[in-house]
XYZ file of C-alpha atoms in Angstrom:
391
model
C -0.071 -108.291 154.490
C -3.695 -107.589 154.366
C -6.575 -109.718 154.023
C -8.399 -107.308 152.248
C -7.399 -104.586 149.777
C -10.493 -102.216 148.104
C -9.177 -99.852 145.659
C -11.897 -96.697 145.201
C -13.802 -94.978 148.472
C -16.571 -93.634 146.861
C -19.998 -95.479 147.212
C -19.137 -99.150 146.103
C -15.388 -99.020 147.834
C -17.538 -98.352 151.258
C -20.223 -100.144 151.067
C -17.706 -103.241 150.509
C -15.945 -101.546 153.259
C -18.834 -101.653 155.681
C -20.308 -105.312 154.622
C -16.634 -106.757 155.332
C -16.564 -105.450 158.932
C -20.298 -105.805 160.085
C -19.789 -109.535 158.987
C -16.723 -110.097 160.700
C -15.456 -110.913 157.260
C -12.867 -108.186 157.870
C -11.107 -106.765 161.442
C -9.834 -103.133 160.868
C -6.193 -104.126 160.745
C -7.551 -106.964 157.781
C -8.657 -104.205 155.608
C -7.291 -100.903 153.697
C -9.185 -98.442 151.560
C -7.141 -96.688 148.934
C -8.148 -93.821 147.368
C -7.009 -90.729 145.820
C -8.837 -88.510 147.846
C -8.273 -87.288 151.556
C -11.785 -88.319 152.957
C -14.599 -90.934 152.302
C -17.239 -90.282 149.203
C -15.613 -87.262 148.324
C -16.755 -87.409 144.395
C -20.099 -88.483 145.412
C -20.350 -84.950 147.609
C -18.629 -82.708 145.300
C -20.710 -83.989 142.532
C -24.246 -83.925 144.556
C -23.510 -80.454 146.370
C -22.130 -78.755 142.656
C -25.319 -79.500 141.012
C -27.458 -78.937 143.792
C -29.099 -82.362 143.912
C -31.987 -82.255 146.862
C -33.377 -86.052 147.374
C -31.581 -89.115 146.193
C -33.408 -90.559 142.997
C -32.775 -94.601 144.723
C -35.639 -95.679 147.667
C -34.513 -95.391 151.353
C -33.702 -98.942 151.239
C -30.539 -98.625 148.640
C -27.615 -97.131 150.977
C -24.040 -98.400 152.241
C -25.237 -100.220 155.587
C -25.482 -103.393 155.904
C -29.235 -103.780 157.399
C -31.759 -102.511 154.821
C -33.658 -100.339 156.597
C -30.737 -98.688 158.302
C -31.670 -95.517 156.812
C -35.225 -95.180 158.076
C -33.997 -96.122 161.288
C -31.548 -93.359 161.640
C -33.682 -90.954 160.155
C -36.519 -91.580 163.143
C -33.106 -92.282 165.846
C -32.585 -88.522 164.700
C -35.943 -87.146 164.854
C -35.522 -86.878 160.793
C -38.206 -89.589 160.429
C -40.209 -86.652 157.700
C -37.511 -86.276 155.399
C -38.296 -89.317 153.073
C -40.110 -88.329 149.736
C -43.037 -89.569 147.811
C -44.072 -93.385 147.761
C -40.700 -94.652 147.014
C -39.438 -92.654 150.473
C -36.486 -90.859 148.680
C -34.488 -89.960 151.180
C -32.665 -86.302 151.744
C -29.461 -86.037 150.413
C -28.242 -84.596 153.944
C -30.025 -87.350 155.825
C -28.406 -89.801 153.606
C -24.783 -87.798 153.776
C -25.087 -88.081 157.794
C -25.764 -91.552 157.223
C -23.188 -92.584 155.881
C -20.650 -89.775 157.838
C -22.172 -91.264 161.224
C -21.776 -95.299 159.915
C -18.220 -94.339 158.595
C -17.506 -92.932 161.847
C -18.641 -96.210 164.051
C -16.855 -97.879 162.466
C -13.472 -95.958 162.348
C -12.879 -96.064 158.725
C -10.609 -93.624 158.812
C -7.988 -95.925 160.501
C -8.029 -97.980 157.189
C -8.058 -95.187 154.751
C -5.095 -95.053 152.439
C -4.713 -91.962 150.336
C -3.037 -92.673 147.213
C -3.243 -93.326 143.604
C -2.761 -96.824 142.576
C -0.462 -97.363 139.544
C 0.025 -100.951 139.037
C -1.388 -104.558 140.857
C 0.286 -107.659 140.121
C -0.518 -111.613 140.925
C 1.336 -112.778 143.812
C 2.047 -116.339 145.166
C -0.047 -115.676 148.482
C -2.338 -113.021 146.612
C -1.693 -109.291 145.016
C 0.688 -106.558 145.293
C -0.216 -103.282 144.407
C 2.093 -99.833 143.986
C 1.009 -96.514 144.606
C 2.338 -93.172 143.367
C 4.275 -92.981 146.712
C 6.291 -96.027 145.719
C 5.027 -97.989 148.397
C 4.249 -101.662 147.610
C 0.769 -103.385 149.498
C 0.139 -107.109 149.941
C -3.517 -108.298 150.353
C -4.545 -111.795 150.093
C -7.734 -109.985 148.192
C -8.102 -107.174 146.334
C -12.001 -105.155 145.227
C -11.976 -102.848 142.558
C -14.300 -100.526 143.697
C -13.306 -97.806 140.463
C -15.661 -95.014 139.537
C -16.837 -93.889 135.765
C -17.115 -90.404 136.685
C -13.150 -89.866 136.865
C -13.176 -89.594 133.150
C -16.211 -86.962 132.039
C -17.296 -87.430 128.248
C -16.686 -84.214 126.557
C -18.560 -83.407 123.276
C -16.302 -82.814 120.104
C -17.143 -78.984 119.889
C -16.105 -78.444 123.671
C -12.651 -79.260 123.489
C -10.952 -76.074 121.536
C -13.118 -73.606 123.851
C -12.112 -75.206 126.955
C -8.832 -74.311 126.182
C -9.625 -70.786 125.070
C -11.887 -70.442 127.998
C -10.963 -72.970 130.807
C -12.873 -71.075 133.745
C -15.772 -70.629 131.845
C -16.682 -73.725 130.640
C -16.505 -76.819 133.108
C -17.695 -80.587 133.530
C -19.515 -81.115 136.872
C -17.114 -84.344 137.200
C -14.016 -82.415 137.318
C -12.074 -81.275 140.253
C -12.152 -77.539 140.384
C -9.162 -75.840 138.810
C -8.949 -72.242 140.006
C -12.086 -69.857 140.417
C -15.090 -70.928 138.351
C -17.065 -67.803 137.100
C -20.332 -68.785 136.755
C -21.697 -65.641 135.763
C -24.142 -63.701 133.147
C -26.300 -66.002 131.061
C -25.405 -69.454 131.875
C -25.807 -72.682 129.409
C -26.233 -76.347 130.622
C -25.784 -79.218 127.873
C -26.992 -82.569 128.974
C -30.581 -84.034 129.793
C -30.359 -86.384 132.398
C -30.885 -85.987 135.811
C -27.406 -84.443 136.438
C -28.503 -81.315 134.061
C -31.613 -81.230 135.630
C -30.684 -80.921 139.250
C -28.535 -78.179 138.133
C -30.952 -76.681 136.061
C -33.560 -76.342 139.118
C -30.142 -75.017 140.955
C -29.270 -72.191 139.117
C -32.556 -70.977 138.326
C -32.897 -70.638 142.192
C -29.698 -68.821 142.727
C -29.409 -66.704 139.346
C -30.971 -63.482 138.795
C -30.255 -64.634 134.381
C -32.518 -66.979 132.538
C -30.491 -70.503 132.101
C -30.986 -72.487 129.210
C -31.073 -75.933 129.191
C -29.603 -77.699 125.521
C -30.178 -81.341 125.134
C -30.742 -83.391 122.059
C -33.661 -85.336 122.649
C -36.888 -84.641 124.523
C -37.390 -84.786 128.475
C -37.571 -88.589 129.467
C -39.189 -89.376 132.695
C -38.803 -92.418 134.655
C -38.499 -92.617 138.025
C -35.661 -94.930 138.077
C -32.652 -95.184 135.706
C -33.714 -99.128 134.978
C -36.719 -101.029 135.593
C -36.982 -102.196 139.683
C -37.387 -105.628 138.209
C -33.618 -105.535 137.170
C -33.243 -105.557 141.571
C -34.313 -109.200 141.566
C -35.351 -112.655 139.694
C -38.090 -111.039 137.478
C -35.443 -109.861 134.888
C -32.598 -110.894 136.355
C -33.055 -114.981 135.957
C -33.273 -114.592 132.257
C -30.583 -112.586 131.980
C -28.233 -115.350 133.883
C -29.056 -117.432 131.040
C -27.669 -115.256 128.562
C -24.146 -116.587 127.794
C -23.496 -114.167 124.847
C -21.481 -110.880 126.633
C -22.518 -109.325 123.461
C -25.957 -109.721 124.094
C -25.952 -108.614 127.552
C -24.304 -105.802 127.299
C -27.275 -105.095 124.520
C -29.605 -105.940 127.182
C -27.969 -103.619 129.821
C -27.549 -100.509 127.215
C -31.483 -101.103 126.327
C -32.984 -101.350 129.855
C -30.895 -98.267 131.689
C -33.105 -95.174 130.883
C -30.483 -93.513 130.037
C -30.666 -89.092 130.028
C -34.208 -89.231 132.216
C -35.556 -87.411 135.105
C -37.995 -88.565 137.477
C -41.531 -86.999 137.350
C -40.919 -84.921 140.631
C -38.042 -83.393 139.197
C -39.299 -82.927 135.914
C -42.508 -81.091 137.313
C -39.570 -78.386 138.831
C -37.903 -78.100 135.500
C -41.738 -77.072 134.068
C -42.111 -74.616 136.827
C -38.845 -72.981 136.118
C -40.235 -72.701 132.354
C -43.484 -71.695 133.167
C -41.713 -68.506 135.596
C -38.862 -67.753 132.775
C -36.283 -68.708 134.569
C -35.916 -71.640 132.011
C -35.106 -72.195 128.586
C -35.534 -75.766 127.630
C -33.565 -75.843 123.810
C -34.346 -79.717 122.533
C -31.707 -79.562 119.430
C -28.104 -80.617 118.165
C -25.411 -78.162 118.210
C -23.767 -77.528 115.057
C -21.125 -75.276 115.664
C -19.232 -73.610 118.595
C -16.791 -70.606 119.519
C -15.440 -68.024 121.716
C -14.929 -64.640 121.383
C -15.393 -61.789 123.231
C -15.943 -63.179 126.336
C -19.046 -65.024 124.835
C -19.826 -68.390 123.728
C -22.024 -68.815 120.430
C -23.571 -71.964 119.329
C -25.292 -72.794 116.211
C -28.280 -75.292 116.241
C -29.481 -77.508 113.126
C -33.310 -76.261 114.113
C -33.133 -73.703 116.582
C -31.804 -69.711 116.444
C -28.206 -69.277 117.596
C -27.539 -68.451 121.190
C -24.306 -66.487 122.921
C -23.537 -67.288 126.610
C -21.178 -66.353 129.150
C -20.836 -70.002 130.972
C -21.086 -73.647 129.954
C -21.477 -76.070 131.965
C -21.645 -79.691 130.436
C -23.542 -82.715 132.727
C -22.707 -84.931 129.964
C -21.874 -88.284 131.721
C -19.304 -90.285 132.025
C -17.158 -91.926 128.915
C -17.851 -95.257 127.797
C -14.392 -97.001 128.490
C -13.357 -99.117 131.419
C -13.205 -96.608 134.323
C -9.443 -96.422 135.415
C -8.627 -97.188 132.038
C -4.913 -97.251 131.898
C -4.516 -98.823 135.211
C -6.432 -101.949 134.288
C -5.143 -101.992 130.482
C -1.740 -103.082 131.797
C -3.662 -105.925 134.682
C -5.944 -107.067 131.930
C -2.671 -107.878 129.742
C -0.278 -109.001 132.369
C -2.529 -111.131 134.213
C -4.434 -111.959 131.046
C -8.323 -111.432 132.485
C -11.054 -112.344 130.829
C -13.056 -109.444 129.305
C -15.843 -109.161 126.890
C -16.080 -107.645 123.443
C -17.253 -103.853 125.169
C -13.752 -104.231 127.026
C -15.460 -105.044 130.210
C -14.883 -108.239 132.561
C -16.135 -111.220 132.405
C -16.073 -112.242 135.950
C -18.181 -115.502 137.459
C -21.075 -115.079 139.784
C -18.711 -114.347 143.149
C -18.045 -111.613 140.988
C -14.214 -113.162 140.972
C -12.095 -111.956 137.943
C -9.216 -114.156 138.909
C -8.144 -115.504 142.019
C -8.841 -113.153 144.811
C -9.396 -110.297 142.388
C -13.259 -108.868 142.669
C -14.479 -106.125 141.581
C -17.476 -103.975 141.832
C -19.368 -100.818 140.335
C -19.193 -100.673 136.362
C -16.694 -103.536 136.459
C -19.136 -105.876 137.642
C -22.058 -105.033 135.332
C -21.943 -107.666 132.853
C -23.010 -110.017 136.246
C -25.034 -107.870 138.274
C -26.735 -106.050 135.353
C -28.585 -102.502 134.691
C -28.309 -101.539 138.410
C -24.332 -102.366 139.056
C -23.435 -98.532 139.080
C -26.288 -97.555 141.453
C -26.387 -97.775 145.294
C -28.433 -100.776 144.620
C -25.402 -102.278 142.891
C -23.544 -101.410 145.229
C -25.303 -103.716 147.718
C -25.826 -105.752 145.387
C -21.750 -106.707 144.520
C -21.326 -106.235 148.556
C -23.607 -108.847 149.766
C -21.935 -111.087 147.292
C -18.618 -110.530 148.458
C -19.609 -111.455 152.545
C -21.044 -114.247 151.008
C -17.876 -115.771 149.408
C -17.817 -119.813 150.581
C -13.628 -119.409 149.999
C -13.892 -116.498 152.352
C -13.011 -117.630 155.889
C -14.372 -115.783 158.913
């Protein structure tokens, strides 16, 4: 039996990882990561290398090690000390990937790394068993849900009868690839967050074609995703005091800047206008089809447009991540959610017994930042903190 059980090694599932053992909260044969992938944060660097993405958009301070500053550290340790951007020091993405590689490595998580899918978890007298799609049955005394929203990609309406006309042509930059992708001729990116933007700045570096970028609403720039005052007490205490899940989950949906850029990036997307490398379309699609090798969409404002390749940076779908995995726990175990679906968990971030969870799971408690890095610490911290949690 374990002591300690995450479920999800992406970023939340290690930085738990990684508080538990550098607080002695954990001892390597305490703790097991399962995950449905082979190696550590492998979403997290399929996802950043397919669309390119350059610096993180979080400060150096928000990363999976315990001590803040870890990162800065390492990066002067290394002789990397320069590769921190703007006033916010922004770190590298390959600074922060060997970061994390070179803490994972310290630590040996790969002696605790469980690959597997997770099918069911059950209450247990002496804590939770969980099954795997190897029909092997784990014991822990606790269990973190450490689930990512970015296993189930929101697909527009229109997309769903050409992706099965054309299913190598037109792809969602959450998705595992299936077979060759041929990302070829004039190429078409729908989405305007920071997601389609990275990839935007991407192709127009590697493409010899103009790419156009379709989004429905206007550039919006903000350095962060949420206000930095969601990070502490200025928004945080009043938001504690909120006992309507209703209205936070108003407040949450309000202050996430949901579909911006920061100004840095949004400057590149300009330049890649100003050199033609960039259409910028700002309009709804009305209608889409496939023939001919081609894709045409219709626009309510703008001309039509035929392309060769889609690729959608559309987000994530609304619903609980994991979706029919924790369906059947929220009903057999009878958890407490809210009215969006999501849990209601108290401030230890406990959703029963032993059972914690982390990521989007944990929003409705942490707030605005729960998904980010900064979440991540966030839920982590909390967790090593646990007064039920002997050492």
């Amino acid at each position: 039996m374990y002591k300690w059980i995450i479920v999800g090694g992406g970023i939340h599932g290690c930085t738990v990882a990684v508080h538990l053992l550098k607080s002695g909260k954990a001892k390597l044969d305490e703790l097991l990561i399962i995950d449905r992938y082979k190696n550590p944060l492998h979403k997290w660097s399929m996802i950043t290398n397919r669309i390119g993405m350059d610096y993180l958009r979080s400060p150096s301070v928000h990363h999976i090690d315990k001590r803040p500053f870890s990162l800065q550290d390492f990066a002067n340790k290394h002789g990397e000390g320069s590769v921190f951007l703007g006033i916010y020091k922004r770190p590298l993405l390959d600074l922060f990937n060997h970061h994390c590689q070179t803490l994972l490595n310290s630590l040996s998580i790969e002696k605790v790394w469980h690959q597997a899918e997770v099918t069911d978890i059950h209450s247990t007298n002496s804590g939770w068993q969980i099954s795997t799609n190897h029909n092997v049955l784990l014991e822990s005394k606790y269990v973190v849900l450490a689930l990512g929203v970015n296993e189930q990609p929101a697909l527009p309406e229109w997309a769903a009868s050409l992706r099965n006309k054309a299913p190598d042509k037109i792809r969602h930059i959450f998705e595992e690839q299936l077979g060759e992708v041929k990302e070829e001729g004039n190429i078409c990116i729908i989405g305007g967050g920071i997601s389609a933007a990275h990839l935007a700045t991407k192709l127009c570096a590697t493409s010899n074609k103009q790419v156009t970028l379709i989004k429905r609403h206007p550039f919006r720039v903000h350095d962060f995703d949420s206000d930095p005052g969601w990070l502490g007490p200025k928004f945080l205490v009043k938001y504690h005091k909120e006992t309507d899940y209703h209205k936070r989950r108003l407040i949450i949906n309000q202050a996430r800047n949901r579909g911006s850029v920061p100004r840095k990036t949004f400057l590149k997307l300009r330049k890649c206008q100003a050199q033609n490398q960039l259409e910028v379309i700002d309009d709804e699609i009305q209608t889409a089809s496939y023939s001919e090798d081609r894709f045409h969409l219709s626009f309510e404002k703008s001309d039509s447009k035929d392309f060769s390749f889609i690729w959608l940076a559309t987000g994530a779908q609304s619903c609980l991540p994991e979706n029919q995995l924790l369906e059947k726990l929220i009903k057999r175990e009878k958890l407490p959610c809210a009215e969006c679906g999501f849990p209601i968990v108290n401030k230890e971030l406990e959703w029963k017994e032993g059972l914690y969870v982390t990521g989007a799971l944990a929003e409705l408690e942490i707030g605005p930042v729960s998904r980010n890095i900064a979440g991540a610490r966030k839920a982590a911290a909390i967790l090593v903190s646990l007064r039920a949690i002997s050492e």
